[in-house]
CSV table of C-alpha atoms in Angstrom, one decimal:
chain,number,residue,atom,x,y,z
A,1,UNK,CA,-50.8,38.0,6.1
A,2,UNK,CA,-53.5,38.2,3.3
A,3,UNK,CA,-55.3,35.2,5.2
A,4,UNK,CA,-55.4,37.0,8.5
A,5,UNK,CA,-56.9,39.9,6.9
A,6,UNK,CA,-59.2,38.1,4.9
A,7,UNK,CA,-60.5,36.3,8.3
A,8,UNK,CA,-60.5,39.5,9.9
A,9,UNK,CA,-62.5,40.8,7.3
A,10,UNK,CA,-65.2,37.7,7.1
A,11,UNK,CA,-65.6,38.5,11.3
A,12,UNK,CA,-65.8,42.0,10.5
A,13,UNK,CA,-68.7,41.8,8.5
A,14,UNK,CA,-70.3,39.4,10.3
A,15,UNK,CA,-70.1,41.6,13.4
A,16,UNK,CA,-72.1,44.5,11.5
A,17,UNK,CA,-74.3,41.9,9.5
A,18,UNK,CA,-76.3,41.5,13.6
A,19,UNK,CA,-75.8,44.6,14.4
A,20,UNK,CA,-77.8,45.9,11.5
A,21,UNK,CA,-80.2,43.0,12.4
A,22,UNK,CA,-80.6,44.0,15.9
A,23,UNK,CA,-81.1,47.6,15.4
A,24,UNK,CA,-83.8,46.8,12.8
A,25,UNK,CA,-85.2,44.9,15.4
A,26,UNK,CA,-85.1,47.4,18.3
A,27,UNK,CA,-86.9,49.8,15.9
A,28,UNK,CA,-89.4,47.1,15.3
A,29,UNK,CA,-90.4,47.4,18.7
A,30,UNK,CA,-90.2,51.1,19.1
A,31,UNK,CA,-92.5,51.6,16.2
A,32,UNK,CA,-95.2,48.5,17.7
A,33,UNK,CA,-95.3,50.0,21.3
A,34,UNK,CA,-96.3,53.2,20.0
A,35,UNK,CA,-98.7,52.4,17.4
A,36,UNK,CA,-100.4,49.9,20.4
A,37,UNK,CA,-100.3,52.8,22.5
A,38,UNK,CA,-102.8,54.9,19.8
A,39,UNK,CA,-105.0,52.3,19.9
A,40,UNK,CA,-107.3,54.1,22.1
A,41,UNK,CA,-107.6,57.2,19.9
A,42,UNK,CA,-108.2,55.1,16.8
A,43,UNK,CA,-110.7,53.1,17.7
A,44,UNK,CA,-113.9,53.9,19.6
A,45,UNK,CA,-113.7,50.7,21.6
A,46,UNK,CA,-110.3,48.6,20.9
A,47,UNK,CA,-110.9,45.0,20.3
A,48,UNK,CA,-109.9,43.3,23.8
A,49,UNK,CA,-108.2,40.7,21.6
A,50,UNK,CA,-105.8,43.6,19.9
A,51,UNK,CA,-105.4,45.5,23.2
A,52,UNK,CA,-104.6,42.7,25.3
A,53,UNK,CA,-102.2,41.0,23.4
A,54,UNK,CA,-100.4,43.9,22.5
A,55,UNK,CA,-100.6,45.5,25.9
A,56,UNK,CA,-98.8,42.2,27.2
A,57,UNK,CA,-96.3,41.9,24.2
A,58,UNK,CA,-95.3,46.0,25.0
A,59,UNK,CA,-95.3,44.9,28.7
A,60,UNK,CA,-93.2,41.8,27.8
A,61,UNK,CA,-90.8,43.9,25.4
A,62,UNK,CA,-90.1,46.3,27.5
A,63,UNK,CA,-86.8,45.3,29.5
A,64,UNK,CA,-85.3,45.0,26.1
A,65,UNK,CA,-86.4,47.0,23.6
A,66,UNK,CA,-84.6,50.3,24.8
A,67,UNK,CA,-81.5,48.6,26.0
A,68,UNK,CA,-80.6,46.3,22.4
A,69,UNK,CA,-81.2,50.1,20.7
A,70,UNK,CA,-78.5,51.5,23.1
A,71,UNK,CA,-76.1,48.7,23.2
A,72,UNK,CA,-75.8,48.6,19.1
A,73,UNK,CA,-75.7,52.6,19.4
A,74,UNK,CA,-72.8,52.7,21.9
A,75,UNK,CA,-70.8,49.5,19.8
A,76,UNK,CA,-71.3,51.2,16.6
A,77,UNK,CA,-69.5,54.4,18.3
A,78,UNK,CA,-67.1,52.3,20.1
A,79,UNK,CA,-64.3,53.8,17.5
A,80,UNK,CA,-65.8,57.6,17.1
A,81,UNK,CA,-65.0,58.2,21.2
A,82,UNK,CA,-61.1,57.5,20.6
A,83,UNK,CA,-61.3,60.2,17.6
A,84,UNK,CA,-60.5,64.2,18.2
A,85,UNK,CA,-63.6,66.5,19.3
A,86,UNK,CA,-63.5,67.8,16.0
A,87,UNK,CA,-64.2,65.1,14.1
A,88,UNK,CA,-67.0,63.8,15.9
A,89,UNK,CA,-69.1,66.8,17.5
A,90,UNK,CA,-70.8,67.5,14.1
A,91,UNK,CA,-71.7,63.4,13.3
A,92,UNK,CA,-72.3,62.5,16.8
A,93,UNK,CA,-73.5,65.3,18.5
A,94,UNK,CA,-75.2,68.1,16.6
A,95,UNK,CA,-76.6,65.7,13.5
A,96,UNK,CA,-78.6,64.2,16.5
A,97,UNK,CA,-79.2,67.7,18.7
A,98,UNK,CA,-81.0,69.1,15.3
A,99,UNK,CA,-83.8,66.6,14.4
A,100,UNK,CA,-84.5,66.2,18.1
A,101,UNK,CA,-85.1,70.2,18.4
A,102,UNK,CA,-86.6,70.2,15.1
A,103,UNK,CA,-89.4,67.1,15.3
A,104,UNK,CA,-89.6,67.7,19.2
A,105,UNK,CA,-91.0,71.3,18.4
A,106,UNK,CA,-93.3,70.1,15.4
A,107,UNK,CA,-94.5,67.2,17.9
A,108,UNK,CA,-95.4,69.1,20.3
A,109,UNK,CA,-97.3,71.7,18.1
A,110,UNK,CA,-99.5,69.5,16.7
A,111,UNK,CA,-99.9,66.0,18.9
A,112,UNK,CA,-101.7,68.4,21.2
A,113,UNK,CA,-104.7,68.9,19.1
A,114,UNK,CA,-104.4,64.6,18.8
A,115,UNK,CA,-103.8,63.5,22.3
A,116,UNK,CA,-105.0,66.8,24.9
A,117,UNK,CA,-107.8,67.8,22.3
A,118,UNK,CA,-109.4,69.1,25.3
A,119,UNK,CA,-106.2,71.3,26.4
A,120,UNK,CA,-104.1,71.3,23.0
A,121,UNK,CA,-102.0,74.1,24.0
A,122,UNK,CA,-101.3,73.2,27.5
A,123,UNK,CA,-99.6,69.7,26.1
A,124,UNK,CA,-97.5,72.0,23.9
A,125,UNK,CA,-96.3,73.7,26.5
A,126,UNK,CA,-95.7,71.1,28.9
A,127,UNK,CA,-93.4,69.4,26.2
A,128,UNK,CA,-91.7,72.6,25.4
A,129,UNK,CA,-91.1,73.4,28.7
A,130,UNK,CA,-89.5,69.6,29.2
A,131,UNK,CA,-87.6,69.6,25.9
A,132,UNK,CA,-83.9,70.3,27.3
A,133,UNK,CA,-84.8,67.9,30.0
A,134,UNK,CA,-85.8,64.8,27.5
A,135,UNK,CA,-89.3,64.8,28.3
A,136,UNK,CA,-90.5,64.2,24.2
A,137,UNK,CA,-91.2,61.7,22.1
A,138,UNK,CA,-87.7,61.7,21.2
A,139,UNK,CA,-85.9,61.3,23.9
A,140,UNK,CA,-83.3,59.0,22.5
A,141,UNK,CA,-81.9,61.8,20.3
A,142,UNK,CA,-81.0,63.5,23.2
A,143,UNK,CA,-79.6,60.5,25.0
A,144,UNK,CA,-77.7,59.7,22.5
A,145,UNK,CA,-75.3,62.8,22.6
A,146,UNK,CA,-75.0,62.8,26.2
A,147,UNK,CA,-73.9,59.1,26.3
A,148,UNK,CA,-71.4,59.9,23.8
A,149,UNK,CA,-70.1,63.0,25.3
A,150,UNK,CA,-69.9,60.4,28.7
A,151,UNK,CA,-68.7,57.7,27.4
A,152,UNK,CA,-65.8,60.0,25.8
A,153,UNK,CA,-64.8,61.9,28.4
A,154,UNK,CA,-64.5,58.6,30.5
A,155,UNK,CA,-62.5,56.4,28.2
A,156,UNK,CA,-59.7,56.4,30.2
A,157,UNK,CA,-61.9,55.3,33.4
A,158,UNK,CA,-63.9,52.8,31.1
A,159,UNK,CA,-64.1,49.7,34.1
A,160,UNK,CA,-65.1,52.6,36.8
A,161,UNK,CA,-67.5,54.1,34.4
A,162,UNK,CA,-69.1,51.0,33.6
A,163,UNK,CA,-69.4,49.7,36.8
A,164,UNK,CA,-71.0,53.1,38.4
A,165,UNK,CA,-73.6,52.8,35.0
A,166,UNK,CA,-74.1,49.1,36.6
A,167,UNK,CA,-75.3,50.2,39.7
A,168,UNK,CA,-77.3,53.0,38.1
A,169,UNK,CA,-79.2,50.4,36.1
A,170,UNK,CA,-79.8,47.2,39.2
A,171,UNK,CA,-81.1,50.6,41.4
A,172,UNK,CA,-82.8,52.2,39.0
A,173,UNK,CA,-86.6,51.1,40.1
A,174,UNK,CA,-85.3,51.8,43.7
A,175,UNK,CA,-84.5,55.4,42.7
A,176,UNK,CA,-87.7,55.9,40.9
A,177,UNK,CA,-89.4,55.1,43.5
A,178,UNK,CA,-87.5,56.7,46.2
A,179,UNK,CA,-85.4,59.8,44.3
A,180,UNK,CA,-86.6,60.5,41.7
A,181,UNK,CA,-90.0,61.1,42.4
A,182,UNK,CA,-89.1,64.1,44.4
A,183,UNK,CA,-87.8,65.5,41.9
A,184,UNK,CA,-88.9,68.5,39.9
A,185,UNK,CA,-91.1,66.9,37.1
A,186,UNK,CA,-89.4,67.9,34.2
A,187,UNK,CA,-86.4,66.3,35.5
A,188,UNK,CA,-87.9,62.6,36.1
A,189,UNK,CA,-88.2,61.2,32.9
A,190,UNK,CA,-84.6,62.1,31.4
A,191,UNK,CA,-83.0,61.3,34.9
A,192,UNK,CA,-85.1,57.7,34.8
A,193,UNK,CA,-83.6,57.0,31.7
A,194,UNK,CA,-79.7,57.9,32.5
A,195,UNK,CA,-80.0,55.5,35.3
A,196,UNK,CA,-81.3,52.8,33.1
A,197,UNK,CA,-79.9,53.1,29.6
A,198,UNK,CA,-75.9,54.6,30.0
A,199,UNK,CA,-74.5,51.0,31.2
A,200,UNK,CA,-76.0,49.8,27.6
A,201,UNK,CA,-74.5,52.6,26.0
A,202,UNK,CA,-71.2,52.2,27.6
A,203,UNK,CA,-71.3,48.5,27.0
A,204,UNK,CA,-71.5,48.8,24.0
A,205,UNK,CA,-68.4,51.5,23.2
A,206,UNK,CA,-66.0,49.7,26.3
A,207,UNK,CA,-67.5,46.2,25.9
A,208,UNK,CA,-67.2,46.1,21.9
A,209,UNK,CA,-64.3,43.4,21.9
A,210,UNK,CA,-66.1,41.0,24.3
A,211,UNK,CA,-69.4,41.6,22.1
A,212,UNK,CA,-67.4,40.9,18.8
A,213,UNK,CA,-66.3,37.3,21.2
A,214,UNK,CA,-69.9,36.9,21.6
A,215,UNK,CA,-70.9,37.1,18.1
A,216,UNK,CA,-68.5,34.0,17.4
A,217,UNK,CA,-70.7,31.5,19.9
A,218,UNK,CA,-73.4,29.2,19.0
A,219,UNK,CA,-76.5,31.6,18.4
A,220,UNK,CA,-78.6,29.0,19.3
A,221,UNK,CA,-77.4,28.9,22.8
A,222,UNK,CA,-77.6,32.5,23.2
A,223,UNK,CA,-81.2,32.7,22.0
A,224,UNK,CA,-81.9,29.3,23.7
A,225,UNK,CA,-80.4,30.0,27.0
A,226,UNK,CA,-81.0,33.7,27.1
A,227,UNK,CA,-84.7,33.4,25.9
A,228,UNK,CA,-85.2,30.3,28.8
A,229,UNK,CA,-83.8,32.7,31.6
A,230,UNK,CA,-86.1,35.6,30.2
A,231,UNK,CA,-89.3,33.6,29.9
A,232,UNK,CA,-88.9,31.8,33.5
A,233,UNK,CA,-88.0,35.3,35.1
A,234,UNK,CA,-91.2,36.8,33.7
A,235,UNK,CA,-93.1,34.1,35.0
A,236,UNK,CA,-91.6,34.4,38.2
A,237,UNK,CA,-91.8,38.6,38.1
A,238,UNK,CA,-95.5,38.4,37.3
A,239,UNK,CA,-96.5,35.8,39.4
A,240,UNK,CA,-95.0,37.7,42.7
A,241,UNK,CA,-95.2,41.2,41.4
A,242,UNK,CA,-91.5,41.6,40.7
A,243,UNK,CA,-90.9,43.4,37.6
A,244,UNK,CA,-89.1,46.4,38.7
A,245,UNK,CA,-86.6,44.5,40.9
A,246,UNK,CA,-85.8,41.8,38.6
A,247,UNK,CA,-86.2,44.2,35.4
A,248,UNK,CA,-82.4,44.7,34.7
A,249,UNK,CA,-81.6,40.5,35.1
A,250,UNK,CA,-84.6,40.8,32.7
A,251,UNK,CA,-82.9,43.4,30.6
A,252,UNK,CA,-79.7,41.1,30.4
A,253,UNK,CA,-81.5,37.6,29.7
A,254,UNK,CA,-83.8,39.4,27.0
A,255,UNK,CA,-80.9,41.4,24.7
A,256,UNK,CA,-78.4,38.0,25.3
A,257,UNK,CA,-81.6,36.4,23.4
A,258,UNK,CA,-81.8,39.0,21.3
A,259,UNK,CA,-78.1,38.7,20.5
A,260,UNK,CA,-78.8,34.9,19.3
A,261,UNK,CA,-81.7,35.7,17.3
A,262,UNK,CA,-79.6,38.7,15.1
A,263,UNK,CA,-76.4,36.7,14.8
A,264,UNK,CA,-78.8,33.7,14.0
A,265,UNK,CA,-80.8,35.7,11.0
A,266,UNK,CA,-78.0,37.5,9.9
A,267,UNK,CA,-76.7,34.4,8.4
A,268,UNK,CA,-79.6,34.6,5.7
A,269,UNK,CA,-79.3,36.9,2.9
A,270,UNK,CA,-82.7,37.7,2.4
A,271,UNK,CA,-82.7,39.0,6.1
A,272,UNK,CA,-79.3,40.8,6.2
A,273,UNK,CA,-80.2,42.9,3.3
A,274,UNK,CA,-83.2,43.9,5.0
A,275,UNK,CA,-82.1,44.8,8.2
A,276,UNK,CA,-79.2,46.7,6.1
A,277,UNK,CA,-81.5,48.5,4.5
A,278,UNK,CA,-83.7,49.4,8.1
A,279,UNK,CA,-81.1,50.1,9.9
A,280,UNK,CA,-79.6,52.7,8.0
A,281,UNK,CA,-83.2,54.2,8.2
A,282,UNK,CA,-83.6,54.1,11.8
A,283,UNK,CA,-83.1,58.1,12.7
A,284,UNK,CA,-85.9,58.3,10.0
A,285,UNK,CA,-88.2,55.9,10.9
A,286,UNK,CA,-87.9,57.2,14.5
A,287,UNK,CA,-88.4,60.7,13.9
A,288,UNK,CA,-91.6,59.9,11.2
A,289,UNK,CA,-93.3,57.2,12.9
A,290,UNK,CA,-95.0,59.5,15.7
A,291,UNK,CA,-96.0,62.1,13.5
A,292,UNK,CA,-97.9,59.3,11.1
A,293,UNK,CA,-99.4,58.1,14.4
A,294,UNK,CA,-100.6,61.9,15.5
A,295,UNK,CA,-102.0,61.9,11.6
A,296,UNK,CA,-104.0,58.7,12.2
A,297,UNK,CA,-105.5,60.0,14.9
A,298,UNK,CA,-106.4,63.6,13.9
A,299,UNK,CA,-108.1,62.1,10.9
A,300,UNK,CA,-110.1,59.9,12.7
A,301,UNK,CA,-111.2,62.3,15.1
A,302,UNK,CA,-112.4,64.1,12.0
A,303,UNK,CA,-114.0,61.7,10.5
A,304,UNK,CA,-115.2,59.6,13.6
A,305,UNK,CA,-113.8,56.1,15.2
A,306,UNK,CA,-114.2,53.3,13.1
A,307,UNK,CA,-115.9,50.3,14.9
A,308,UNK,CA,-113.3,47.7,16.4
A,309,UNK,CA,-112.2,45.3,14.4
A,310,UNK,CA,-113.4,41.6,14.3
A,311,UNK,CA,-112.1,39.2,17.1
A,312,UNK,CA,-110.4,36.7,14.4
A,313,UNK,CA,-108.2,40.0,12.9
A,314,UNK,CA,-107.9,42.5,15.6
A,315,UNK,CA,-104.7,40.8,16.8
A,316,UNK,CA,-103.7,42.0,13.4
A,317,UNK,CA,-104.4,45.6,13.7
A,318,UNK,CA,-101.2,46.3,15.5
A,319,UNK,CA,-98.7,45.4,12.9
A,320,UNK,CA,-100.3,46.4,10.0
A,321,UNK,CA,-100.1,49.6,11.2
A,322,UNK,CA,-96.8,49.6,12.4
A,323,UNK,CA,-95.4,48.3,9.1
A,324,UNK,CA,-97.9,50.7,7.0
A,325,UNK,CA,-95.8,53.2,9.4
A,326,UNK,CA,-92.1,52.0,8.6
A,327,UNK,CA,-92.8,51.8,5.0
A,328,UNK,CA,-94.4,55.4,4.7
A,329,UNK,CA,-91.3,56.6,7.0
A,330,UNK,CA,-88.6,55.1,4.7
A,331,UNK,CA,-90.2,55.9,1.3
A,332,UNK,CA,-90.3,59.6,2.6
A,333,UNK,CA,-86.8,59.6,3.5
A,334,UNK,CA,-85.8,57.8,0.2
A,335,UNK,CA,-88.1,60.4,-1.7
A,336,UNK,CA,-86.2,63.6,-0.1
A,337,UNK,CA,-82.8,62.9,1.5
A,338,UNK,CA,-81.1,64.3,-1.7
A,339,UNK,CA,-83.5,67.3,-1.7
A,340,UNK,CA,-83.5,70.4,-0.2
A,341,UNK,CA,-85.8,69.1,2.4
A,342,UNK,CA,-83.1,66.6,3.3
A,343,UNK,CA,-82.8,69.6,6.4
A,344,UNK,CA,-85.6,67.9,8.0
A,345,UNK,CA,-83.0,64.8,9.0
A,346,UNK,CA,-80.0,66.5,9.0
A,347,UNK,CA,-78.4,70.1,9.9
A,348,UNK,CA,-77.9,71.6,6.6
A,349,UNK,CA,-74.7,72.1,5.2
A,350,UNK,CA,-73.5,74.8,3.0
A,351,UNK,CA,-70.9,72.9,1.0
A,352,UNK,CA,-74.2,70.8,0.0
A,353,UNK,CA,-76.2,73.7,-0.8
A,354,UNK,CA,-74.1,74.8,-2.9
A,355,UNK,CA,-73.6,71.9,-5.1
A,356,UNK,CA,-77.1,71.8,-5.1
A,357,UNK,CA,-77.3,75.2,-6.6
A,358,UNK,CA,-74.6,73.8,-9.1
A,359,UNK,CA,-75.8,73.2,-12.3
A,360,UNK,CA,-74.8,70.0,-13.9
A,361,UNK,CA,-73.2,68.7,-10.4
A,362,UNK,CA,-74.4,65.5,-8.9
A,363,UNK,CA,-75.7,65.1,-5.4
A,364,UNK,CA,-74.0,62.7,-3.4
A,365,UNK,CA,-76.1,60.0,-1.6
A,366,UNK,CA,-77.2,60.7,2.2
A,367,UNK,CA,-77.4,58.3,4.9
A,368,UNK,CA,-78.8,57.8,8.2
A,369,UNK,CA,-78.3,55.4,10.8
C-alpha cells in the first residue's frame, strides 16, 4: 500500500512539474506576440531584421500558443467541475470575472491615448461597448469562466461535448469566413474564439487521465514526432496558402511538441522551479503585461521614437522587452499581493480585510495561477 501511494505520488508530481512548465511557456508566448506587436509604436521605423523575425515567429506560434494555455487551464480544473457550485463559483468564476472587468476598463481608458491617439475616446468606447462580448485585451479571463461553467454543466455528456468542441475547432476558419463575419461585430471575436479554444479546454478537464498517460512516454518522441509533423505542415500550409484549413492539425502537432518539450524540461530542477514560480504568476503577468506595453509607448510618444536598433541586435529587441515585462509584472505582484492593493488581482474579501485591520495578526500568503 505505502509503495502504491508513494508511486502515485512521484506521477503526481511529475504531472504538475509540465504542467507548470507548459503554462510558463504559453505565457512566454503571450507576452512576445504582444510586445512584437508594439513594435510599431516604439520605434519610428522597426528594424526589418526584429520585425520580420518576430512577425514570422508570432505567425509560426500562433496555432499553439492559445491552445497549450487552454489545455493546462481546463486539466488543472479537471477536479473543481466534479465539486458543488458553491465551492467553485467564487475560485473559478468571479476571481476571474473581477480582474477582467477591472483591467479591461483601465485598458481601455488609457490604451486609447497609446494606440487611437488620433481618436482616443472612440477606442475606449469601442472596447467598452465589446467588453461583455470578449472583445479586450483580456479575453481569456472571460473564456475562462464560460469554459468552466460548460465544461461543468456537461460532465455527464463529456464524449458528446468533446466531440461537438471538435468540430467547432476543424470548422472554425470555415465559420469565420462564412458565419461569423455576418455577424454583429462585437460578437466576432469572442464567438471566433469559442469555436477554436473550448475542445482545448474540455480536453483538458475530460481528457486529464489520457494526458496524465501521455506524460509517462518518451518526451523525446513527443517533441521529435510532434515538432517533425508541425514543421512539415507549415511548410506545406505556407507554400500552398493553407494555414486556416490545416491550422487545427497544426494546433494538435504543435502542443503534442509542446507536451515533449515541458515533460522533457521539467525533469531539471533549475527549470521546474522556474516555471513553478511563473506559473503561479500567470493571472499577473497577463493582466500587467499590456499596461507596461501601453506605458512604453505613451512615453515614447512623449519623448519621440528612438531610431531602430542595429541589424546585428534588433533581433534582440523583442525579448528583452518581453522579459523586462514579466519581470516588472511579477515583482509588482510579489511587492503588493499581501497589501491592500492585492484587490487589483483579486475580489476583495472581508475576512481578509479584517485581519488586515488586525493588529499584531499575520497575513496569509496569496497566490495566483
Amino acid at each position: 500500500m505505502g509503495g502504491r501511494t508513494r508511486a502515485a505520488d512521484t506521477v503526481d508530481l511529475s504531472r504538475v512539474h509540465w504542467i507548470d512548465v507548459a503554462k510558463a511557456l504559453a505565457v512566454i508566448l503571450v507576452v512576445v506576440y504582444h510586445v512584437r506587436a508594439s513594435m510599431g509604436y516604439v520605434f519610428a521605423a522597426p528594424s526589418a531584421t526584429s520585425s520580420a523575425f518576430w512577425a514570422e515567429f508570432n505567425e509560426t506560434a500562433l496555432p499553439v500558443r492559445m491552445p497549450l494555455f487552454f489545455l493546462a487551464a481546463g486539466f488543472l480544473a479537471h477536479t473543481a467541475i466534479a465539486r458543488p457550485w458553491r465551492v467553485v463559483v467564487k475560485p473559478r468564476i468571479v476571481a476571474l470575472l473581477w480582474p477582467y472587468v477591472l483591467w479591461s476598463l483601465a485598458f481601455a481608458a488609457v490604451a486609447g491615448f497609446a494606440y487611437r491617439p488620433e481618436k482616443p475616446f472612440g477606442y475606449t468606447l469601442t472596447r467598452l461597448v465589446s467588453l461583455p462580448f470578449a472583445n479586450s485585451a483580456y479575453w481569456f479571463l472571460l473564456m475562462l469562466p464560460l469554459f468552466f461553467i460548460l465544461a461543468k454543466l456537461l460532465q455527464r455528456w463529456a464524449a458528446a461535448a468533446l466531440a461537438v468542441a471538435l468540430v467547432l475547432a476543424v470548422a472554425a476558419p470555415w465559420l469565420e469566413a462564412h458565419v461569423f463575419n455576418q455577424m454583429h461585430w462585437a460578437l466576432v471575436y469572442g464567438t471566433t474564439r469559442i469555436a477554436r479554444y473550448s475542445f482545448w479546454y474540455l480536453l483538458g478537464c475530460y481528457g486529464f487521465r489520457l494526458l496524465s498517460r501521455t506524460s509517462r512516454v518518451n518526451p523525446l518522441l513527443l517533441l521529435g514526432g510532434g515538432g517533425a509533423a508541425f514543421a512539415g505542415l507549415t511548410l506545406v500550409a505556407e507554400s500552398l496558402d493553407l494555414g486556416a484549413p490545416l491550422s487545427f492539425v497544426l494546433s494538435v502537432a504543435g502542443v503534442t511538441a509542446l507536451i515533449g518539450l515541458s515533460i522533457w524540461a521539467a525533469r531539471f530542477d533549475a527549470i521546474r522551479r522556474a516555471s513553478r514560480y511563473l506559473s503561479a504568476r500567470t493571472l499577473p503577468i497577463y493582466l500587467i503585461h499590456p499596461m507596461l506595453i501601453v506605458i512604453l509607448v505613451l512615453v515614447v510618444q512623449r519623448l519621440g521614437p528612438p531610431p531602430s536598433p542595429a541589424d546585428p541586435f534588433a533581433p534582440l529587441v523583442v525579448p528583452l522587452i518581453s522579459a523586462a515585462c514579466i519581470a516588472v509584472s511579477v515583482i509588482v505582484y510579489d511587492r503588493i499581493r499581501n497589501t491592500r492593493a492585492a484587490w487589483l488581482f483579486a475580489p476583495p474579501s472581508p475576512t481578509a480585510l479584517r485581519r488586515r485591520e488586525s493588529p499584531g495578526e499575520q497575513t496569509p500568503s496569496a497566490t495566483a495561477g
